[in-house]
Protein backbone atom coordinates (compact mmCIF):
# COMPACT_ATOMS: atom_id res chain seq x y z
CA MET A 1 2.24 16.98 -40.24
CA THR A 2 1.65 13.41 -38.84
CA ARG A 3 -1.05 11.12 -37.68
CA PHE A 4 -1.42 8.40 -34.89
CA VAL A 5 -3.81 5.55 -35.49
CA LEU A 6 -4.67 4.98 -31.59
CA PRO A 7 -7.24 2.51 -29.98
CA ASP A 8 -10.62 4.28 -28.93
CA ALA A 9 -12.23 3.50 -25.92
CA ASN A 10 -13.99 0.81 -26.85
CA GLY A 11 -9.77 -0.43 -27.69
CA SER A 12 -10.86 -0.53 -31.72
CA ILE A 13 -8.14 0.87 -33.82
CA GLY A 14 -9.13 4.53 -35.78
CA ASP A 15 -7.28 7.26 -37.07
CA THR A 16 -7.39 10.47 -34.76
CA GLY A 17 -6.14 12.80 -37.65
CA PRO A 18 -3.78 14.95 -38.72
CA HIS A 19 -1.63 16.79 -36.03
CA HIS A 20 0.37 19.75 -37.31
CA ALA A 21 3.03 20.01 -34.30
CA VAL A 22 4.94 16.79 -34.56
CA PRO A 23 5.40 16.34 -30.46
CA ARG A 24 8.96 14.55 -30.10
CA ILE A 25 8.54 11.24 -28.23
CA ALA A 26 11.02 8.43 -26.18
CA LEU A 27 9.98 5.03 -26.11
CA VAL A 28 11.88 3.98 -22.90
CA MET A 29 12.30 0.33 -21.52
CA GLY A 30 13.05 -1.46 -18.56
CA GLY A 31 15.07 -4.17 -17.44
CA GLY A 32 13.44 -6.92 -16.17
CA ALA A 33 15.41 -10.12 -17.80
CA LEU A 34 13.03 -12.55 -19.72
CA LYS A 35 10.52 -10.46 -19.23
CA GLY A 36 11.30 -8.14 -21.57
CA LEU A 37 10.46 -10.22 -23.91
CA ALA A 38 7.13 -7.78 -23.47
CA HIS A 39 8.89 -5.32 -24.81
CA VAL A 40 8.75 -6.80 -28.57
CA GLY A 41 4.64 -6.32 -28.13
CA ALA A 42 4.69 -3.11 -27.08
CA LEU A 43 7.19 -2.35 -30.27
CA ARG A 44 4.43 -4.01 -32.35
CA ALA A 45 1.52 -1.47 -30.88
CA VAL A 46 3.49 1.86 -31.26
CA ARG A 47 4.40 1.25 -34.69
CA GLU A 48 1.08 -0.04 -35.12
CA ALA A 49 -0.35 3.46 -33.99
CA GLY A 50 2.05 5.25 -36.59
CA ILE A 51 4.31 6.85 -33.68
CA GLU A 52 8.03 7.35 -34.83
CA PRO A 53 10.00 7.81 -31.63
CA HIS A 54 12.55 11.01 -31.71
CA VAL A 55 14.98 8.97 -29.22
CA TYR A 56 14.82 5.29 -27.60
CA ALA A 57 16.07 4.99 -24.51
CA GLY A 58 16.24 1.31 -22.01
CA SER A 59 17.89 -0.16 -19.64
CA SER A 60 19.20 -4.27 -19.80
CA ILE A 61 17.02 -6.08 -21.73
CA GLY A 62 15.24 -2.73 -22.33
CA ALA A 63 18.68 -1.62 -23.70
CA LEU A 64 18.68 -4.67 -26.03
CA ILE A 65 15.33 -4.34 -27.49
CA ALA A 66 15.33 -0.69 -28.10
CA ALA A 67 18.81 -0.80 -29.32
CA ALA A 68 17.26 -3.23 -32.07
CA ALA A 69 14.78 -1.26 -32.88
CA ALA A 70 16.86 1.69 -33.34
CA SER A 71 18.86 -0.93 -35.89
CA GLY A 72 15.76 -1.10 -38.00
CA ARG A 73 15.18 -4.63 -36.78
CA SER A 74 11.63 -5.14 -37.60
CA VAL A 75 8.74 -6.45 -35.34
CA GLY A 76 8.52 -9.69 -37.25
CA GLU A 77 12.06 -10.12 -36.95
CA LEU A 78 12.51 -9.59 -32.86
CA THR A 79 9.44 -11.86 -32.62
CA GLU A 80 10.58 -14.61 -34.12
CA ARG A 81 13.82 -14.51 -32.72
CA ALA A 82 11.95 -14.25 -28.79
CA LEU A 83 9.83 -17.21 -29.85
CA ARG A 84 12.92 -19.60 -30.74
CA VAL A 85 15.41 -18.16 -28.25
CA ARG A 86 16.50 -20.34 -25.76
CA ARG A 87 18.72 -20.95 -22.39
CA ARG A 88 21.71 -21.39 -24.10
CA ASP A 89 21.18 -18.46 -26.35
CA LEU A 90 21.90 -16.81 -22.93
CA PHE A 91 23.37 -18.97 -20.28
CA ARG A 92 26.11 -20.94 -20.18
CA ILE A 93 28.26 -22.55 -16.89
CA ASN A 94 31.32 -20.55 -16.56
CA HIS A 95 32.53 -24.08 -15.21
CA MET A 96 36.49 -23.22 -16.24
CA GLY A 97 36.71 -19.59 -14.02
CA MET A 98 34.13 -21.25 -11.06
CA LEU A 99 37.08 -24.22 -10.73
CA MET A 100 39.96 -22.40 -10.82
CA GLU A 101 39.05 -18.64 -9.94
CA ARG A 102 36.12 -19.88 -7.48
CA MET A 103 35.34 -16.84 -5.63
CA ARG A 104 37.64 -14.39 -7.71
CA SER A 105 35.43 -15.76 -10.82
CA ARG A 106 33.63 -12.68 -12.42
CA SER A 107 30.64 -14.65 -13.03
CA ILE A 108 28.64 -17.50 -12.80
CA TYR A 109 27.88 -17.67 -16.72
CA LEU A 110 29.94 -17.02 -19.92
CA GLU A 111 29.91 -13.97 -22.10
CA ALA A 112 30.23 -15.14 -25.23
CA PRO A 113 26.49 -16.11 -25.50
CA LEU A 114 25.12 -12.67 -24.61
CA ARG A 115 27.33 -11.06 -26.38
CA THR A 116 26.37 -12.79 -29.93
CA LEU A 117 23.05 -11.72 -29.02
CA CYS A 118 23.91 -8.41 -28.95
CA HIS A 119 25.68 -8.57 -32.15
CA GLU A 120 22.48 -10.46 -33.90
CA LEU A 121 20.12 -8.23 -32.99
CA VAL A 122 22.59 -4.35 -33.09
CA ASP A 123 24.27 -3.02 -35.28
CA ASP A 124 27.73 -2.48 -35.55
CA GLY A 125 28.84 1.51 -34.93
CA THR A 126 28.74 3.91 -32.52
CA PHE A 127 25.97 6.24 -31.04
CA GLU A 128 27.27 9.04 -33.53
CA THR A 129 26.73 7.00 -36.41
CA PHE A 130 23.61 5.66 -36.11
CA GLY A 131 20.63 6.90 -37.64
CA GLN A 132 18.29 6.72 -35.06
CA ARG A 133 18.61 8.13 -31.34
CA LEU A 134 19.43 5.94 -29.02
CA LEU A 135 20.13 6.18 -24.91
CA VAL A 136 21.51 3.12 -23.16
CA SER A 137 21.73 2.70 -19.04
CA ALA A 138 24.48 1.29 -17.41
CA VAL A 139 26.71 1.49 -14.69
CA ASP A 140 30.47 2.15 -13.90
CA LEU A 141 31.66 -0.14 -11.60
CA GLU A 142 34.71 1.41 -10.73
CA ARG A 143 33.46 5.11 -10.32
CA GLY A 144 30.04 3.75 -8.35
CA ALA A 145 28.53 6.16 -10.61
CA PRO A 146 25.59 5.71 -13.60
CA VAL A 147 26.60 6.55 -17.30
CA VAL A 148 24.45 6.70 -20.40
CA PHE A 149 25.88 6.18 -23.48
CA GLY A 150 24.31 8.07 -26.33
CA ARG A 151 24.56 11.35 -24.24
CA PRO A 152 27.02 14.27 -24.99
CA GLY A 153 30.41 12.74 -24.25
CA PHE A 154 29.57 9.71 -24.50
CA ARG A 155 28.07 8.91 -27.84
CA HIS A 156 31.92 7.99 -29.40
CA VAL A 157 32.02 4.14 -28.15
CA SER A 158 29.97 1.12 -29.41
CA VAL A 159 26.80 0.28 -29.22
CA ARG A 160 27.00 -3.27 -29.11
CA ASP A 161 29.46 -2.96 -26.06
CA ALA A 162 27.20 -0.78 -24.15
CA VAL A 163 24.30 -2.41 -24.67
CA TYR A 164 25.88 -5.88 -23.23
CA ALA A 165 27.45 -4.24 -20.05
CA SER A 166 23.67 -2.85 -19.52
CA CYS A 167 22.18 -6.38 -19.74
CA ALA A 168 25.38 -7.58 -17.67
CA LEU A 169 24.01 -8.58 -14.72
CA PRO A 170 26.44 -8.55 -11.82
CA GLY A 171 27.42 -11.69 -10.84
CA PHE A 172 25.92 -13.64 -13.76
CA PHE A 173 27.80 -11.67 -16.25
CA PRO A 174 31.15 -10.53 -16.54
CA PRO A 175 31.24 -6.69 -16.78
CA GLY A 176 31.75 -4.64 -20.11
CA ALA A 177 34.42 -2.59 -21.15
CA VAL A 178 32.45 0.44 -22.75
CA GLY A 179 35.02 3.24 -24.30
CA GLY A 180 37.65 2.77 -21.53
CA ARG A 181 34.71 1.86 -18.20
CA VAL A 182 34.07 -1.23 -16.82
CA CYS A 183 30.47 -1.30 -16.90
CA ILE A 184 27.86 -3.37 -15.44
CA ASP A 185 23.87 -3.43 -15.75
CA GLY A 186 22.23 0.11 -15.99
CA GLY A 187 19.26 -1.58 -13.78
CA THR A 188 21.12 -1.69 -10.90
CA MET A 189 21.02 2.24 -10.36
CA ASP A 190 18.69 3.24 -13.14
CA ASN A 191 15.92 0.65 -14.27
CA LEU A 192 13.43 2.47 -16.00
CA PRO A 193 15.89 6.00 -17.56
CA VAL A 194 12.69 8.04 -18.45
CA SER A 195 14.72 11.09 -16.69
CA ILE A 196 17.45 11.11 -18.73
CA ALA A 197 15.43 10.26 -21.43
CA GLY A 198 13.15 13.48 -20.63
CA LEU A 199 15.64 16.17 -21.55
CA GLU A 200 14.88 16.31 -25.38
CA VAL A 201 11.15 15.36 -26.03
CA ASP A 202 8.01 16.25 -25.17
CA ALA A 203 6.08 13.17 -24.27
CA ILE A 204 7.15 9.92 -22.96
CA ILE A 205 5.71 6.06 -23.42
CA ALA A 206 7.68 4.08 -20.81
CA VAL A 207 7.20 0.48 -20.23
CA ASP A 208 7.83 -1.00 -17.13
CA VAL A 209 8.76 -4.92 -17.27
CA GLY A 210 10.45 -5.97 -14.52
CA ILE A 211 9.48 -4.31 -11.18
CA ALA A 212 6.19 -2.34 -11.27
CA ASP A 213 5.17 -4.37 -8.61
CA VAL A 214 7.08 -6.89 -5.91
CA PRO A 215 4.76 -9.86 -5.23
CA HIS A 216 4.35 -11.83 -2.09
CA ALA A 217 6.94 -15.30 -3.01
CA ALA A 218 6.82 -17.65 -0.52
CA GLY A 219 9.52 -19.97 0.12
CA VAL A 220 12.03 -18.01 -2.07
CA ALA A 221 14.22 -17.91 0.47
CA ASN A 222 14.53 -21.58 0.12
CA GLU A 223 15.46 -21.98 -3.86
CA GLY A 224 19.25 -20.78 -3.75
CA PHE A 225 21.13 -17.99 -3.51
CA ALA A 226 20.46 -17.13 -7.42
CA SER A 227 16.62 -16.53 -6.38
CA ILE A 228 17.91 -14.44 -3.00
CA PHE A 229 20.00 -12.14 -4.55
CA MET A 230 17.33 -11.59 -7.82
CA ARG A 231 14.42 -10.82 -5.03
CA ALA A 232 16.57 -8.87 -3.06
CA ALA A 233 17.21 -6.82 -6.33
CA THR A 234 13.64 -6.15 -7.50
CA MET A 235 12.77 -4.47 -4.38
CA MET A 236 16.07 -2.33 -4.47
CA MET A 237 15.45 -1.41 -8.15
CA HIS A 238 11.60 -1.17 -6.93
CA ALA A 239 11.81 1.10 -4.06
CA MET A 240 14.62 3.51 -6.56
CA GLN A 241 12.41 3.42 -9.23
CA GLN A 242 9.29 4.11 -7.54
CA ALA A 243 11.26 7.38 -5.96
CA THR A 244 11.89 8.61 -9.21
CA LEU A 245 8.07 8.33 -10.22
CA ASP A 246 7.06 9.62 -7.23
CA ASN A 247 8.46 13.18 -7.64
CA TRP A 248 8.25 12.92 -11.62
CA SER A 249 8.12 16.57 -12.79
CA GLY A 250 9.40 16.38 -16.60
CA PRO A 251 7.18 15.85 -19.63
CA PRO A 252 4.18 14.01 -19.03
CA MET A 253 4.66 10.11 -19.59
CA LEU A 254 2.49 7.23 -20.69
CA LEU A 255 3.38 4.49 -18.17
CA VAL A 256 2.44 1.31 -19.54
CA ARG A 257 2.68 -2.00 -17.25
CA PRO A 258 2.41 -5.20 -18.35
CA LYS A 259 0.89 -8.16 -15.90
CA VAL A 260 4.33 -10.38 -15.71
CA SER A 261 4.97 -10.67 -12.10
CA ASP A 262 3.52 -13.53 -12.08
CA ILE A 263 6.30 -14.99 -14.52
CA GLY A 264 10.07 -15.28 -13.26
CA TRP A 265 13.14 -13.57 -14.62
CA PHE A 266 14.97 -16.30 -16.60
CA SER A 267 11.57 -18.32 -17.80
CA PHE A 268 12.00 -19.65 -21.08
CA SER A 269 8.53 -20.83 -21.39
CA HIS A 270 6.53 -17.94 -21.48
CA ALA A 271 7.63 -16.22 -24.50
CA GLU A 272 4.22 -16.07 -26.66
CA GLN A 273 2.08 -14.52 -23.67
CA LEU A 274 4.84 -11.80 -22.43
CA LEU A 275 4.52 -10.53 -26.57
CA ASP A 276 1.06 -10.99 -26.55
CA VAL A 277 0.65 -9.03 -23.09
CA GLY A 278 3.38 -6.36 -23.91
CA TYR A 279 1.26 -5.69 -27.17
CA GLU A 280 -2.43 -5.81 -25.47
CA THR A 281 -1.39 -3.33 -22.15
CA THR A 282 0.44 -0.71 -24.90
CA ARG A 283 -2.33 -0.99 -27.08
CA GLN A 284 -4.78 -0.16 -24.48
CA ALA A 285 -2.65 2.52 -22.89
CA LEU A 286 -2.19 4.42 -26.14
CA ARG A 287 -5.67 5.16 -25.99
CA HIS A 288 -4.54 7.84 -23.18
CA LEU A 289 -1.68 8.90 -25.32
CA LEU A 290 -3.37 12.35 -26.56
CA ASP A 291 -4.65 13.10 -23.10
CA ALA A 292 -1.01 12.98 -21.96
CA LEU A 293 0.21 14.83 -24.90
CA ALA A 294 -2.11 17.44 -23.75
CA ALA A 295 -1.18 17.86 -20.48
CA PRO A 296 1.96 20.07 -19.13
CA GLY A 297 3.06 17.37 -16.87
CA GLY A 298 2.17 14.12 -15.04
CA ILE A 299 2.00 10.47 -15.73
CA PHE A 300 -1.12 9.17 -17.19
CA PRO A 301 -3.22 7.09 -17.77
CA ARG A 302 -5.14 8.67 -14.68
CA LEU A 303 -8.10 6.78 -13.53
CA GLU A 304 -10.17 7.19 -10.62
CA MET A 305 -9.18 4.81 -7.57
CA GLU A 306 -10.83 3.95 -4.30
CA VAL A 307 -8.76 3.12 -1.48
CA THR A 308 -10.09 1.16 1.28
CA VAL A 309 -8.68 -0.21 4.73
CA ASN A 310 -9.52 -3.32 6.51
CA ARG A 311 -9.57 -2.25 10.01
CA ASP A 312 -9.38 -5.90 11.28
CA THR A 313 -6.12 -6.54 9.50
CA CYS A 314 -4.57 -3.17 10.49
CA THR A 315 -2.11 -2.79 13.45
CA GLY A 316 -1.73 1.01 13.35
CA CYS A 317 1.98 0.97 12.60
CA GLY A 318 1.74 3.85 11.00
CA LEU A 319 3.94 3.24 8.02
CA CYS A 320 1.54 4.19 4.95
CA ALA A 321 1.45 7.34 7.03
CA ALA A 322 5.02 8.31 7.80
CA HIS A 323 5.75 7.61 4.04
CA TYR A 324 2.40 9.11 2.17
CA PRO A 325 1.51 11.30 4.66
CA ALA A 326 -0.84 13.18 2.09
CA LEU A 327 -2.83 10.27 1.39
CA MET A 328 -2.88 8.65 4.56
CA ALA A 329 -3.02 9.18 8.46
CA ILE A 330 -3.56 7.31 11.71
CA ASP A 331 -7.11 8.09 13.58
CA GLU A 332 -7.77 7.83 17.20
CA GLN A 333 -8.35 4.03 17.15
CA GLN A 334 -4.90 3.52 16.10
CA ARG A 335 -6.11 2.40 12.52
CA ALA A 336 -4.63 3.79 9.21
CA TYR A 337 -7.51 5.31 7.20
CA PRO A 338 -7.14 7.14 3.61
CA LEU A 339 -7.76 11.17 3.91
CA GLU A 340 -9.92 11.15 0.62
CA PRO A 341 -11.49 7.72 -0.41
CA VAL A 342 -11.01 8.48 -4.02
CA HIS A 343 -7.63 10.20 -5.92
CA ASN A 344 -7.49 10.42 -9.74
CA PHE A 345 -4.39 7.87 -9.73
CA SER A 346 -2.04 7.18 -12.30
CA PRO A 347 -0.06 3.50 -12.95
CA ALA A 348 2.76 4.84 -10.70
CA ASP A 349 0.37 5.82 -7.53
CA ALA A 350 -1.43 2.83 -5.94
CA ALA A 351 2.62 1.60 -4.67
CA PHE A 352 1.81 3.37 -1.18
CA ALA A 353 -0.23 0.25 -0.65
CA ARG A 354 2.97 -2.03 -0.99
CA SER A 355 4.23 0.49 2.60
CA CYS A 356 1.77 -2.05 4.60
CA PRO A 357 3.33 -5.20 5.82
CA VAL A 358 0.18 -6.74 6.97
CA GLU A 359 -1.58 -5.69 3.21
CA ALA A 360 -4.70 -4.06 5.03
CA ILE A 361 -4.68 -1.49 2.65
CA THR A 362 -6.53 -2.43 -1.17
CA VAL A 363 -6.76 0.38 -4.03
CA ASN A 364 -9.74 -0.59 -6.71
CA ALA A 365 -10.78 1.22 -9.51
CA VAL A 366 -13.97 3.22 -8.74
CA VAL A 367 -17.20 1.59 -10.10
CA ASP A 368 -19.87 3.10 -7.96
CA ARG A 369 -18.69 6.59 -7.13
CA ASP A 370 -22.69 7.34 -5.67
CA ARG A 371 -22.21 4.47 -2.82
CA VAL A 372 -18.77 5.95 -1.95
CA ALA A 373 -19.64 9.07 -2.11
CA GLY A 374 -22.22 7.82 0.61
CA GLU A 375 -19.68 6.03 3.26
CA SER A 376 -17.63 8.94 2.53
CA ALA A 377 -20.21 10.89 4.03
CA GLN A 378 -20.99 8.57 6.95
CA ARG A 379 -17.66 8.31 8.48
CA ALA A 380 -17.45 12.17 8.37
């Protein structure tokens, strides 16, 4: 028998009472560089709710926080470390490599600082010897294939090595050797490893801190190759992750998306804000956990959302209808329109609005259903 202590509809903490069937829940943490400090806040909310994950899973910094949690690090320890993290803790220029090897240098930054952080936060040992189930997403650079350490056949390797490799952003840090494989950042192919985590659980709590959206970034082309690379990587990772969510057929998923898109990937001045937003967003999302556990599948929370199109802005290019034919169509005046004005959306569903290159589509929470019904009747 287990008890969850979840926020109620007003956000207050309340005991939901005993549950005789203990659900196996995976806590999945996505990549997002320094934005991943929000995972510490999310972990705090999960632990306050009395949820003991059956398995932790993560990619990139999500793998680091997941492994630290699986190592038994307290929220207090992780919070303290997050608040004192500084640039030199991670980024020290690889001067010698860039000078001597030039284009053949493996990375801009040295390996040692990131290695040291992994050793500080993650216990020594292999996935077999860890007391807590843990999955770490990485990419085998030579084979060009994803690999998830912690799954059968991949449990004999060092957890610290796997975590370092999962954090080794290509070009920024050298690849990591893990059990005879040369591996790089797990976010390269699977930034939010929900599919593999879903194989052995009844439900998933997934925290996406890095690529929930790709906001407008004016002037990014003038900020140097690192910014251009990260912008391109963000767009690619977003598209891959969205495809997974659009076709989700695994166990029910509570998708938590803290609003961190305005914070830079490598900003060291927002630690406290990231901790707070990770905590509050997860705390509010947990209000819907019981709905998710009662469902056979799907992504939660689900809210009524209104889709509108600015006809003056719409060019009729048809990308929305081509990519989302179940939601959008083109009328006789060559303007896009929603097939239904109101949808019961999950946090993953509103992404189709970004398919519009002129930003003519908006998705907002329904506040007046009678008004929406009346406007729909007039259009009909």
